[in-house]
Amino acid sequence: YEIDFILADRPELPKSAEGFQLLPYRKPKTAPLMKLRRSIETRLTGRPQPDGFFKQLDSEIVFCFGLRNDTAGIVRACRESGKKSVVFLTSDRNLADAQRHGRRDRGLYGELGDLCRYSLHAADCIAVQSPFQLEELRRTQGLTGHLIRNPIDLNKCGIDSGPFDRPVALWVGRADTFSKRADLCIEVARLVPEVEFRMVMNNHDSSTFDAIAASAPENVKIIERVPFEEIENHYASATVFINTSSAEGFPNSFLQAAKYGSPIVSLDVDPGDMLGKHGVGKGILATTIGQRYGENVLIGAQSHLTEEGLLTIRSAMDRHRSRHRVGRNFPPAATNKNPILARKCLGS
């Protein structure tokens, strides 16, 4: 197959890639009266207007990643132009947005329930990342999805540049305060100055990025961009991996951390129940930010979750059970950070 990537028409984005054609997205111009008419029609019928760019596109299949308002226009354009459309769910939040009703009940990025439901029901195929999404799709929409588990190369190993003078906590995501919640990682870092925090933080929004960077304490190192071939080195060198997201699909970052046996400290996310059910990465779940969450990072980093570390965490969680929960069924702890089989997450 010949594969083309559609990218936003922004100057900072790449114009070419080896083996692929990169096409800038340019929405066809619409006369103001026609735009008003289409807006009214969408409001009255709940049906999206077809996206003219994709309607004219010379492709047989269009893959849409995520469930946004504009996904609906792409799916309708595919139906009207004889193309197949495949919608990939990228977050558990996608299915929650599909249950919204009314113009005022919107998702984090302004998603409307009518448009999300249209995308799901009109698409030729729906791909999901986890068994949870598969079941939720069936339960809430009566639809059958196809589970495509995230790939990870177990043979590709990064270089551990340690040992370091102090434990290293790794956080990977984009600069925002509502989804990846980079500001919460900064808050945790203040609680445990004994740990060095390395935040690989994509500059998704310059003002937010600058504000988060300016608020970082001395034990935080912010890395704006890491080449793809070097990211494995960061996971290999990390003592503990931190996730502060409000929702995820099945992030590869969890698999990459588990690949090296790094403890995973997650605030709200447990994709595929890999922490609670499988114990992969020897993870800890804490439902609120606070001093105890900071202590969990410190304990995990210093002890690599030795038996003593686990007992300390369990004792702390027992004392604060009303505010926290800890991953279930921990396996026997390892005294060193040994690589483990991430295949436990992949179901093989």
Short mmCIF file of C-alpha atoms in Angstrom, two decimals, residues 21 43 79 82 108 116 129 132 163 177 201 223 262 265 269 295 308 330:
data_model
loop_
_atom_site.label_atom_id
_atom_site.label_comp_id
_atom_site.label_asym_id
_atom_site.label_seq_id
_atom_site.Cartn_x
_atom_site.Cartn_y
_atom_site.Cartn_z
CA GLN A 21 4.06 11.41 1.27
CA ARG A 43 -27.54 21.85 14.39
CA ARG A 79 -19.15 7.67 2.58
CA GLY A 82 -16.86 5.79 -2.01
CA LEU A 108 -12.45 18.49 26.77
CA CYS A 116 -18.98 11.49 17.96
CA GLN A 129 -6.60 -0.15 22.10
CA PHE A 132 -12.06 -2.01 28.25
CA PRO A 163 24.23 5.24 37.91
CA THR A 177 -2.81 21.35 32.40
CA MET A 201 7.52 17.76 27.39
CA ILE A 223 13.50 18.40 27.61
CA SER A 262 10.77 0.49 35.99
CA VAL A 265 3.50 5.65 39.47
CA VAL A 269 -4.62 5.80 34.60
CA GLU A 295 6.52 9.72 49.10
CA GLU A 308 10.63 -3.36 52.29
CA PHE A 330 1.62 -7.17 43.55
#
